[in-house]
CSV table of C-alpha atoms and ligand atoms in Angstrom, one decimal:
chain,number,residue,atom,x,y,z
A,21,UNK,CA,95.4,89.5,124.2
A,22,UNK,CA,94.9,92.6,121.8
A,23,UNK,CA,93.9,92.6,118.5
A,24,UNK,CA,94.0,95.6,115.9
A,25,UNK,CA,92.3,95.7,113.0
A,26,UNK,CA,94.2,95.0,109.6
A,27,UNK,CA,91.7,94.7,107.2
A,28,UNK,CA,88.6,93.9,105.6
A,29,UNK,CA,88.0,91.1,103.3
A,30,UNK,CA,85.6,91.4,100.4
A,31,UNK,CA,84.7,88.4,97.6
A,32,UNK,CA,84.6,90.0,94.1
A,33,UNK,CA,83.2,88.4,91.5
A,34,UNK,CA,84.4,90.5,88.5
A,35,UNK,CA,87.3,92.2,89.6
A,36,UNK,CA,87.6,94.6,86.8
A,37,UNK,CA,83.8,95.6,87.8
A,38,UNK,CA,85.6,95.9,91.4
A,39,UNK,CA,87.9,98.1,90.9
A,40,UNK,CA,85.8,100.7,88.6
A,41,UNK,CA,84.4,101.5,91.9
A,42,UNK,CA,87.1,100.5,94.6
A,43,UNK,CA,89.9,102.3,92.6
A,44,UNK,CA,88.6,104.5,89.9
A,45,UNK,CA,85.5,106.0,91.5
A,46,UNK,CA,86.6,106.0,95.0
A,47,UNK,CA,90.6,106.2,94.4
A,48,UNK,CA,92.1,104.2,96.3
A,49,UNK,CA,95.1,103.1,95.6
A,50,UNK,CA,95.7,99.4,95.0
A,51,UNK,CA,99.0,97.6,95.8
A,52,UNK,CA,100.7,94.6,93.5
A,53,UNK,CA,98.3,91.4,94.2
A,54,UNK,CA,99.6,88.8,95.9
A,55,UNK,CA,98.0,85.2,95.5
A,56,UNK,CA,97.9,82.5,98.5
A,57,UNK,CA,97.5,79.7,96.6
A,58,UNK,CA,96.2,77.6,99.4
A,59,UNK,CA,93.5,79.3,99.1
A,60,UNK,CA,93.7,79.8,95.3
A,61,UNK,CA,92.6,83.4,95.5
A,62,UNK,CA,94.5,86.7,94.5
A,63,UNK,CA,94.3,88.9,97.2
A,64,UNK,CA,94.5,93.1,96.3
A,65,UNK,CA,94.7,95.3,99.0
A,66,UNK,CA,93.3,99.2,98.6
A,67,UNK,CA,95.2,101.3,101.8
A,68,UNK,CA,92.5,103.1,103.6
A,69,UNK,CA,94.3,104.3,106.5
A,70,UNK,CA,95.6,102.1,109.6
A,71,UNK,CA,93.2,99.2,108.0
A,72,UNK,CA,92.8,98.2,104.4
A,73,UNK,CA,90.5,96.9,101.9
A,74,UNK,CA,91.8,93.7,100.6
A,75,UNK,CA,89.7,92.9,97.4
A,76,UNK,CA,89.7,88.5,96.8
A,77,UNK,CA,89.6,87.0,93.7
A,78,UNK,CA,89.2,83.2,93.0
A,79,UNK,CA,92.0,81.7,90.9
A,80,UNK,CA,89.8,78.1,90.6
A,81,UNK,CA,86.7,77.0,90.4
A,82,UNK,CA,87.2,75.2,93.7
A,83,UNK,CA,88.7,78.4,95.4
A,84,UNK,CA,87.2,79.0,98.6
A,85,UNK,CA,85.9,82.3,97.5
A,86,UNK,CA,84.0,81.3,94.3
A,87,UNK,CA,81.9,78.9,96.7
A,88,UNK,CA,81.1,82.0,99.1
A,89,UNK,CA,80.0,83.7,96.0
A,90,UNK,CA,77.9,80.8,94.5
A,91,UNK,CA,76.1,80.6,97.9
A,92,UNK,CA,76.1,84.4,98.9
A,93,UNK,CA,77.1,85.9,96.3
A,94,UNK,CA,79.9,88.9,96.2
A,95,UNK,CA,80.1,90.9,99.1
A,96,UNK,CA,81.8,91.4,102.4
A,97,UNK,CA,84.1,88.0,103.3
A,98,UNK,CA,85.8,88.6,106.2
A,99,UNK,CA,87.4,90.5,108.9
A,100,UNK,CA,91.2,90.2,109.9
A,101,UNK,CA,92.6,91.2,113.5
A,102,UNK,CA,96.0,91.4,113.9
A,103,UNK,CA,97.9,89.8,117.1
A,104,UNK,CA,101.2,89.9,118.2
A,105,UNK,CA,101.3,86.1,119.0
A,106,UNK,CA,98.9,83.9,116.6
A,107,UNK,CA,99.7,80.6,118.9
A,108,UNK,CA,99.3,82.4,121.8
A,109,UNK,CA,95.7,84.2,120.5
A,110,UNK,CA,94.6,80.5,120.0
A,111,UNK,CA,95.6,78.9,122.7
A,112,UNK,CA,93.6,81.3,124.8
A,113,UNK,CA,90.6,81.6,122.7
A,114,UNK,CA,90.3,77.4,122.8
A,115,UNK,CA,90.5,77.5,126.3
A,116,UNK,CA,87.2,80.4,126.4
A,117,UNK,CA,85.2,77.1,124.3
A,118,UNK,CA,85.5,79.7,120.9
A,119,UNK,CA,85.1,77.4,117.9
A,120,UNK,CA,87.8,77.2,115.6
A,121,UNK,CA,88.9,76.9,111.8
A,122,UNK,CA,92.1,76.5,112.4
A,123,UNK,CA,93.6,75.4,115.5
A,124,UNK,CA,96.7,76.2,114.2
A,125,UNK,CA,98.7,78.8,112.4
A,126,UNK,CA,98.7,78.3,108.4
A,127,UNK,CA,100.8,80.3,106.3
A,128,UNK,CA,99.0,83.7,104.4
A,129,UNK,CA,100.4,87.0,102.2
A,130,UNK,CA,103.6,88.3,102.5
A,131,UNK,CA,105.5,85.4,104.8
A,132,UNK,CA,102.2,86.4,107.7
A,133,UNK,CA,101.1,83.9,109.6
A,134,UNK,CA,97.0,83.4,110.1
A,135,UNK,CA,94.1,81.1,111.1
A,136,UNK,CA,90.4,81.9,111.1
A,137,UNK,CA,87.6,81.9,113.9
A,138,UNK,CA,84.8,80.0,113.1
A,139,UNK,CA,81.2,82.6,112.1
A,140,UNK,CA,79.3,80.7,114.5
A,141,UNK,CA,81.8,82.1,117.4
A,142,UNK,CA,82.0,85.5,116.3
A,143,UNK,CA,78.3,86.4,115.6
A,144,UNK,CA,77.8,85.8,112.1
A,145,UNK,CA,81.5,87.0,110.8
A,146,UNK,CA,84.4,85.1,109.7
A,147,UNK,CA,87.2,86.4,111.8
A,148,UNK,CA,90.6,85.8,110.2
A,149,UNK,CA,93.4,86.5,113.2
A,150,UNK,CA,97.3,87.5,111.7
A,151,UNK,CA,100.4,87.4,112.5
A,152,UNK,CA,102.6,89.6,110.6
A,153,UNK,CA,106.1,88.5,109.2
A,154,UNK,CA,109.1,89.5,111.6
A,155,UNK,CA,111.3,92.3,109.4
A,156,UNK,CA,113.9,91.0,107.8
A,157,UNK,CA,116.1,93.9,109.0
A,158,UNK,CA,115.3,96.1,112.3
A,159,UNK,CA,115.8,99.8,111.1
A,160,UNK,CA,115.7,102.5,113.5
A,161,UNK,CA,117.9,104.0,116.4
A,162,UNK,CA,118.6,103.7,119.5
A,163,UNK,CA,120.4,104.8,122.5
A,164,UNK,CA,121.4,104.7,126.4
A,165,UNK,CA,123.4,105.6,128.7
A,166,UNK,CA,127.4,104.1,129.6
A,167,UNK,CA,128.1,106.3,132.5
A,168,UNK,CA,130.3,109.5,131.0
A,169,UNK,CA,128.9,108.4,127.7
A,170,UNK,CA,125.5,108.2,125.3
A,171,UNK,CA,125.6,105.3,123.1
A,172,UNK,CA,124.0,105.2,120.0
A,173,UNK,CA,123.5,103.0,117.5
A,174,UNK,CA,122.6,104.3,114.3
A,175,UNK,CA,122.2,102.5,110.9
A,176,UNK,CA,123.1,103.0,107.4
A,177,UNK,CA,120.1,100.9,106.0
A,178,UNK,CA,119.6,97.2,105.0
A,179,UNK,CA,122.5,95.2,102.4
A,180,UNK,CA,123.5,91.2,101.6
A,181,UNK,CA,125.8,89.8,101.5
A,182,UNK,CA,127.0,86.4,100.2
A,183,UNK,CA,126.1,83.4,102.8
A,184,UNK,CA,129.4,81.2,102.2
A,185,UNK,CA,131.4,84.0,102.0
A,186,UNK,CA,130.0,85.0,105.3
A,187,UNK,CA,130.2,81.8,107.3
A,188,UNK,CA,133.5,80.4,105.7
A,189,UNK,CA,133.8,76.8,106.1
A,190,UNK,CA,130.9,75.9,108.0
A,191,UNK,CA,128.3,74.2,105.7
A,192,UNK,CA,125.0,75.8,104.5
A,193,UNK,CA,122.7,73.4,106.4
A,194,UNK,CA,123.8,74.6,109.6
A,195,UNK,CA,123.9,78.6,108.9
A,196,UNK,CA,120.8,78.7,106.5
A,197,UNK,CA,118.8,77.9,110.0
A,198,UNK,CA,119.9,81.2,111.2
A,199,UNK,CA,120.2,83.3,108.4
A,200,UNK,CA,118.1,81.9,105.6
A,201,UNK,CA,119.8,83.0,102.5
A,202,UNK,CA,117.9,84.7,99.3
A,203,UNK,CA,117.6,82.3,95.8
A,204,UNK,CA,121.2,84.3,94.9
A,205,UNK,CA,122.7,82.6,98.2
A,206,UNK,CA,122.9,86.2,99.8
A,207,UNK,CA,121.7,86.3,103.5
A,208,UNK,CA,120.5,89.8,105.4
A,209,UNK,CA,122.8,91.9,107.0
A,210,UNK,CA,122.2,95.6,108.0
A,211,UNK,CA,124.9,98.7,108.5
A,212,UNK,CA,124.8,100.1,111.9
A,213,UNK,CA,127.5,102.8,112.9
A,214,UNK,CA,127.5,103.5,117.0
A,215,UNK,CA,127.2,107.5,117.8
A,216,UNK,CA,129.5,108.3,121.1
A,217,UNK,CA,128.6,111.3,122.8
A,218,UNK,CA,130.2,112.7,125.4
A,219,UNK,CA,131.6,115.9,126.5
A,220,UNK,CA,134.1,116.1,124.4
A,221,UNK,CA,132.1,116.0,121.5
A,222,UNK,CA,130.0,113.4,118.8
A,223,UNK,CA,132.0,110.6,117.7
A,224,UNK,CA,130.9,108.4,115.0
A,225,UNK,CA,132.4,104.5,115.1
A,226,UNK,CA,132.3,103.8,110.8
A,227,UNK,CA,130.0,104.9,109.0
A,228,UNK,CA,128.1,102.5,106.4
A,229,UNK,CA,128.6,102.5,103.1
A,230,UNK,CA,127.1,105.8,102.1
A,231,UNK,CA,126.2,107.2,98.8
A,232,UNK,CA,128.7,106.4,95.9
A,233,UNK,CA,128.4,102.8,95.0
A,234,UNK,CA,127.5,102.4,91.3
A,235,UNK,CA,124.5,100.9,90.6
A,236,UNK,CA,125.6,97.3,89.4
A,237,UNK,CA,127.4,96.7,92.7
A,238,UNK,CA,124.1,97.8,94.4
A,239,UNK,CA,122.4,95.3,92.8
A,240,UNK,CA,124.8,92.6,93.8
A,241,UNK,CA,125.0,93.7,97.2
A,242,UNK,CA,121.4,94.7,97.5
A,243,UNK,CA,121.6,97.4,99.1
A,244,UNK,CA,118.6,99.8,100.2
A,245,UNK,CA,119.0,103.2,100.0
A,246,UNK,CA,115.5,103.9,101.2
A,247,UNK,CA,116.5,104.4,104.6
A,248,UNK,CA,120.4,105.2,105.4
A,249,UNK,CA,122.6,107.5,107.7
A,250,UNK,CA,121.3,110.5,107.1
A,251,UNK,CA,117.5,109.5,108.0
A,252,UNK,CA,119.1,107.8,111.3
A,253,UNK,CA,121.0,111.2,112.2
A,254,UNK,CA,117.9,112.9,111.8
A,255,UNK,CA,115.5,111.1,114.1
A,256,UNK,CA,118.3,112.2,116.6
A,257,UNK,CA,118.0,116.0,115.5
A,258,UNK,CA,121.4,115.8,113.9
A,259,UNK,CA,123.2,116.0,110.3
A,260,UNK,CA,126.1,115.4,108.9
A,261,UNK,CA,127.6,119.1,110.6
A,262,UNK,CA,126.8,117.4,114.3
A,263,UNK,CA,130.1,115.2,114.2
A,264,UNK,CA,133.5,115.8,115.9
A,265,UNK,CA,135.2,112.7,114.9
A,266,UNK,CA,134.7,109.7,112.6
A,267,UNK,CA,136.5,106.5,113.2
A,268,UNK,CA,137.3,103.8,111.4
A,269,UNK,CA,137.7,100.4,112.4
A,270,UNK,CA,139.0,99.5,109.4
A,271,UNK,CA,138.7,101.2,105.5
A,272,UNK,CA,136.4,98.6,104.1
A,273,UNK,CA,133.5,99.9,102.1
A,274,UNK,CA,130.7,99.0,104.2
A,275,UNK,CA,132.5,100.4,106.9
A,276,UNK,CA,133.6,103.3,105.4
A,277,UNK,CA,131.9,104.1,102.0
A,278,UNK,CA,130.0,106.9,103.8
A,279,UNK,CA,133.3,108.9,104.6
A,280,UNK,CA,133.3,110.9,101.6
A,281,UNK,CA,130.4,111.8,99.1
A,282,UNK,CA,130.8,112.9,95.4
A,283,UNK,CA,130.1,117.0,94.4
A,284,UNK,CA,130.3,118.5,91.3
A,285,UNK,CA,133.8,119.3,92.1
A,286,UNK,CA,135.1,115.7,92.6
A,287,UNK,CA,134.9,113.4,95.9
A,288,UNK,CA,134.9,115.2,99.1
A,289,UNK,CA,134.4,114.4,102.9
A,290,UNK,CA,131.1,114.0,103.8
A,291,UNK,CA,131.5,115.4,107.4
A,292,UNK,CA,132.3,119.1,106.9
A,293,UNK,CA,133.3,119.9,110.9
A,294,UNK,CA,134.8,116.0,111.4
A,295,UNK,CA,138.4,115.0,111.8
A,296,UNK,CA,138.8,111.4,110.5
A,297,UNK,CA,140.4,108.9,112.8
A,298,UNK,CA,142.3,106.6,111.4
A,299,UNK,CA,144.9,104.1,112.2
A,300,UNK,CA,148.0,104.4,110.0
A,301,UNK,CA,148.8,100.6,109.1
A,302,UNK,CA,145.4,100.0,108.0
A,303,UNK,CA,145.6,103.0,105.7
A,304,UNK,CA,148.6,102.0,104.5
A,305,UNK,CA,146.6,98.5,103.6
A,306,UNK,CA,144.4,100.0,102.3
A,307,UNK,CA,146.0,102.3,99.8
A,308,UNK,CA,148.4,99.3,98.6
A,309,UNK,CA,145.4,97.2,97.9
A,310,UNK,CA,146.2,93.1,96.6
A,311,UNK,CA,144.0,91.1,93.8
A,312,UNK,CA,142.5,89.5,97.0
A,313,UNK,CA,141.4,92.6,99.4
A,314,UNK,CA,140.9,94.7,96.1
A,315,UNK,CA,137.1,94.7,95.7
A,316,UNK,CA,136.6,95.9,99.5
A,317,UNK,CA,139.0,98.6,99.6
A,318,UNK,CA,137.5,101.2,97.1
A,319,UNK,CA,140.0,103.9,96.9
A,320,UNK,CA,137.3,106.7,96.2
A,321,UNK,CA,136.3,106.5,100.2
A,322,UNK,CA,139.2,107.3,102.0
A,323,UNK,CA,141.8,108.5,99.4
A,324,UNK,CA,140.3,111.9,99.2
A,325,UNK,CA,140.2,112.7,102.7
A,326,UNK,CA,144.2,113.2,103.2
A,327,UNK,CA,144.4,116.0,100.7
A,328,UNK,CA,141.9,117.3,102.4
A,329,UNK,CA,143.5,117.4,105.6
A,330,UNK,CA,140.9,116.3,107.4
A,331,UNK,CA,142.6,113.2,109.1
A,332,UNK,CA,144.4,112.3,111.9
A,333,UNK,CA,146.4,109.3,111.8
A,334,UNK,CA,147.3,107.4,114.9
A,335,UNK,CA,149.4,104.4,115.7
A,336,UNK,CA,149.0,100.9,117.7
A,337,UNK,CA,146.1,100.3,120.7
A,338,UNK,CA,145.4,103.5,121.6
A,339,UNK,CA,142.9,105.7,123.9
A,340,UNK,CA,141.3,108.0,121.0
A,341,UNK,CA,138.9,109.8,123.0
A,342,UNK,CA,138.0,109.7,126.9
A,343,UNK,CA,136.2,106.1,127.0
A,344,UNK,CA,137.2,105.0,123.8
A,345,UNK,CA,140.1,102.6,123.0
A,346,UNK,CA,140.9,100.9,119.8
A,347,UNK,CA,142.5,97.7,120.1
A,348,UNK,CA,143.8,95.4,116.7
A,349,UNK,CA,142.2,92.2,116.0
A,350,UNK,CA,143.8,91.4,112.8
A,351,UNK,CA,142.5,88.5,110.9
A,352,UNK,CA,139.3,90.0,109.5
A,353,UNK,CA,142.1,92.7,107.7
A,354,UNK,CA,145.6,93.0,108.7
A,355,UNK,CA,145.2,95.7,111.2
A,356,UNK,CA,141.1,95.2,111.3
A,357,UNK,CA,140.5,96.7,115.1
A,358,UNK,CA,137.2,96.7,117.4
A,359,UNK,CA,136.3,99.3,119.7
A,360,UNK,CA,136.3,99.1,123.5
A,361,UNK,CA,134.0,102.2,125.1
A,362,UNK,CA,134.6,102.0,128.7
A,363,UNK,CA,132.7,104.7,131.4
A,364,UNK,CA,131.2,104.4,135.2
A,365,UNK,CA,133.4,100.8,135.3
A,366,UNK,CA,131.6,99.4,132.5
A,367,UNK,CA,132.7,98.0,129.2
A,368,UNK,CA,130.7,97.9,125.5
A,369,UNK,CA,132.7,96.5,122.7
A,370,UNK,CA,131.7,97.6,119.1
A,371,UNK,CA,133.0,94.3,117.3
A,372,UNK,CA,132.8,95.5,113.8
A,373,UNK,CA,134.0,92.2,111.4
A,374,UNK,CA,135.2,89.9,114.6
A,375,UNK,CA,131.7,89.3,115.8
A,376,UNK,CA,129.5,91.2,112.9
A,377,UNK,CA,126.0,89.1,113.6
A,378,UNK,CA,124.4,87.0,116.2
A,379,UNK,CA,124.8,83.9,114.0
A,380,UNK,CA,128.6,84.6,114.4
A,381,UNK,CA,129.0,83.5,118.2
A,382,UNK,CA,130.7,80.5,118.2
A,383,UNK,CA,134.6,80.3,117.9
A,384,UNK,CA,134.9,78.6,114.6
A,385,UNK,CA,132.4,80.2,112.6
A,386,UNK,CA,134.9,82.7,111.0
A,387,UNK,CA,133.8,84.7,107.6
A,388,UNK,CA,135.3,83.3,104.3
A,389,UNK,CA,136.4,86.9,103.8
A,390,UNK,CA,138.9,87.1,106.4
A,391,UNK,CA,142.5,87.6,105.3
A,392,UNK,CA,143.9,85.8,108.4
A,393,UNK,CA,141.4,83.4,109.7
A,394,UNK,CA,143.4,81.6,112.1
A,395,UNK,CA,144.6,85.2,113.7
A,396,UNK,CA,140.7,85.4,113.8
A,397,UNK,CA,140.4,82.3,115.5
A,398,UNK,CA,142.8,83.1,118.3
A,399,UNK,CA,141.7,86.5,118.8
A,400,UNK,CA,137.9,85.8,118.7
A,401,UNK,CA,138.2,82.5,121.0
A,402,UNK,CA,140.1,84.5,123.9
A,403,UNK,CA,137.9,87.6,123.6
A,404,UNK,CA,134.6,85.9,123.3
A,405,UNK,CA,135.5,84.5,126.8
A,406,UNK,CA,136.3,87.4,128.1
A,407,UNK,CA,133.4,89.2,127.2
A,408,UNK,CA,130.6,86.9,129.0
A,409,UNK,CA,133.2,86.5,131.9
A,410,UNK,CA,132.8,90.0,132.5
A,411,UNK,CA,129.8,91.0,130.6
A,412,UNK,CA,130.9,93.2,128.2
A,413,UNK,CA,127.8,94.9,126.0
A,414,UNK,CA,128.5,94.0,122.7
A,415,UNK,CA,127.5,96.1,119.4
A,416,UNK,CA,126.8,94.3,116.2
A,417,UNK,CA,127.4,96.2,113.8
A,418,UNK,CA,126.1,93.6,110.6
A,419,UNK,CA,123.4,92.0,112.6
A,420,UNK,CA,120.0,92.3,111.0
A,421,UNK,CA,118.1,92.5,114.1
A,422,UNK,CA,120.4,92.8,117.2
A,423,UNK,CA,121.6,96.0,117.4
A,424,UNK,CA,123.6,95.2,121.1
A,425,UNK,CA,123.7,92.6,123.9
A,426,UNK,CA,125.3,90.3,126.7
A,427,UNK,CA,126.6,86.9,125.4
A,428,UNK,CA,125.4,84.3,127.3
A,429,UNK,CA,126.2,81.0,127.5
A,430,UNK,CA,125.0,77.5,129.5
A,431,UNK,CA,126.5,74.3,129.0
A,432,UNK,CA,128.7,75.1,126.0
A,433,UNK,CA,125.9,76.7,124.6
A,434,UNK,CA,126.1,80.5,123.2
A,435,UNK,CA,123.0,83.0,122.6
A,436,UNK,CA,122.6,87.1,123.0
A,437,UNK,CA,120.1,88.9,125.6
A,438,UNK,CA,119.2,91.3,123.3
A,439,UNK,CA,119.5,95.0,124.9
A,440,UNK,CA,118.9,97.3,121.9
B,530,ZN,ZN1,135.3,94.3,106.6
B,531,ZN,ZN1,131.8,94.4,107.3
């Protein structure tokens, strides 16, 4: 087991009094409080490097903290050690005879998981092991090889998305399990375009939902612009200049909001050396938009781009690049399409709105938002069984966590091998 040190506890009597010296005399900096109130203490933490202070203040007179103070008065509390797999860390320090607290996992700050090791077993200090929260969205990129091709899949930052909407008729209690949803009913979804690179140039497969969206419509989407395209280009030592081609899978605006950005002279392509892919049906969708597809086709993202002259339209299932076939789904959007990458006699499918999480594997779980949900249906039912028959890679492009992998599946039953 390895354990890394998170922080150091310390009972304060007076906070105020504290944080003169903590903050004011020392300056640090102190981060919002949070209280546990099992433990009926509010908990500050002061960032001092890799390990932090964490300052603990009783909230009641019967708060584990004011009886360390009455006996010991203020001073240092504890020390916390952070492990990778809190059940695991117990299991093996009970079988070493090392007295515990807890013998299970309790629930501390920020949705961490911890349990304490008893002074008596760790020479005279209360030892308080952690278990921090799994992120709610995996950010980052990553990339490998598929033969002729690199693949990689980049992201355009975190967003939500409403939880009915996104599981259609399937009822709450069975999707909240694997993708709780937020106290507005919204569950976690991220934006992850896939970079092809090959020797023909940079393709990039959509393209989040990029800079332009006002900020009420951020709100309801919550979407974080912290971390987005841009910052994922650069941690491959690229920019908006490094790509050839973008293509859409279809014109939707977390698909393809990032297409275009606004200047001072108007809205313009975002991609200055790009040629924008894009099938002609779907644009024609797209620019006749109805009361129901309305509010995800926004006109600002693609419109521009054909004065422009920057696109090239194309027509039916066709080979776009070397290794890189589009082929219609329908349902999700008339001519909604997903994107077949095929090199060295392998196959990854980029599954864009057909498949767009983890929690979407089985056949009948079809998003609310689909135009055409029984053209879903068909499509998704034969295609999922092709693709664990012959082990296609599959991209998701919505998934929170799970950027690609194989679908397995074992006596009716369907989960992802995670690969990236
Ligand atoms: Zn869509
Ligand atoms: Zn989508």
């Amino acid at each position: 087991m390895r354990a890394v040190l998170d922080h150091v506890g310390i009972a304060v009597e007076r906070l105020d009094e504290a944080l003169a010296f903590y903050r004011d005399a020392l300056g640090l900096e102190v981060e919002v409080p949070e209280d546990v109130p099992t433990q009926r203490v509010r908990a500050h933490m002061l960032g001092t490097g890799p390990a932090a202070l964490e300052l603990l203040e009783a909230t009641a007179a019967d708060s584990p903290i004011a009886g360390f103070i009455a006996r010991r008065g203020p001073g240092l509390h504890h020390i916390t050690l952070r492990v990778e797999d809190l059940r695991a860390a117990l299991t093996h320090l009970a079988a070493r005879q090392v007295r515990l607290i807890d013998s299970a996992p309790r629930p501390g700050a920020h949705g961490s998981l911890v349990a304490f090791i008893h002074p008596s077993a760790a020479h005279g200090v209360l030892v308080e092991l952690k278990q921090a929260a799994a992120p709610a969205v995996r950010l980052g990129t990553a990339s490998m090889p598929w033969g002729e091709l690199q693949l990689t899949t980049l992201h355009d930052g975190p967003f939500r998305l409403d939880g009915g909407a996104m599981f259609g008729v399937v009822p709450k209690p069975l999707w909240d399990r694997l993708a709780p949803a937020d106290d507005r009913n919204r569950i976690q979804l991220a934006m992850r375009p896939l970079l092809v690179e090959a020797s023909w140039g940079r393709l990039l497969v959509d393209c989040g939902v990029g800079s332009k969206m006002p900020e009420k419509a951020r709100d309801i989407y919550a979407l974080d612009r912290t971390v987005h395209l841009d910052h994922a280009l650069a941690e491959r030592g690229m920019d908006d200049a490094s790509l050839d081609f973008v293509l859409a899978t279809h014109l939707h605006f977390d698909h393809f909001g990032g297409a275009t950005v606004r200047t001072s002279q108007g809205i313009a392509p975002r991609f200055p050396k790009a040629r924008y892919l894009i099938r002609d049906a779907e644009w024609e969708d797209a620019t006749h938009p109805h009361e129901r597809n309305r509010a995800s086709y926004l006109q600002d993202d693609f419109v521009p781009l054909k004065p422009a002259g920057v696109v090239d339209f194309y027509a039916g299932d066709v080979t776009v690049k070397p290794g890189v076939r589009v082929v219609r789904t329908g349902g999700h959007t008339g001519q909604h399409q997903i994107v077949y990458l095929e090199s060295g006699g392998r196959t990854a499918v980029f599954t864009a709105d057909l498949i767009p999480t983890t929690a979407h594997l089985q056949d009948a779980w079809v998003m609310g938002y689909d135009l055409f949900p029984m053209e879903t249906l068909a499509f998704k039912k034969r295609f999922i069984r092709e693709a664990i028959d012959r082990e296609y890679l599959i991209f998701f492009e919505h998934d929170p966590l799970v950027r690609a992998g194989f679908i397995r599946e074992r006596d009716g039953k369907r989960w992802v091998e995670q690969i990236l």
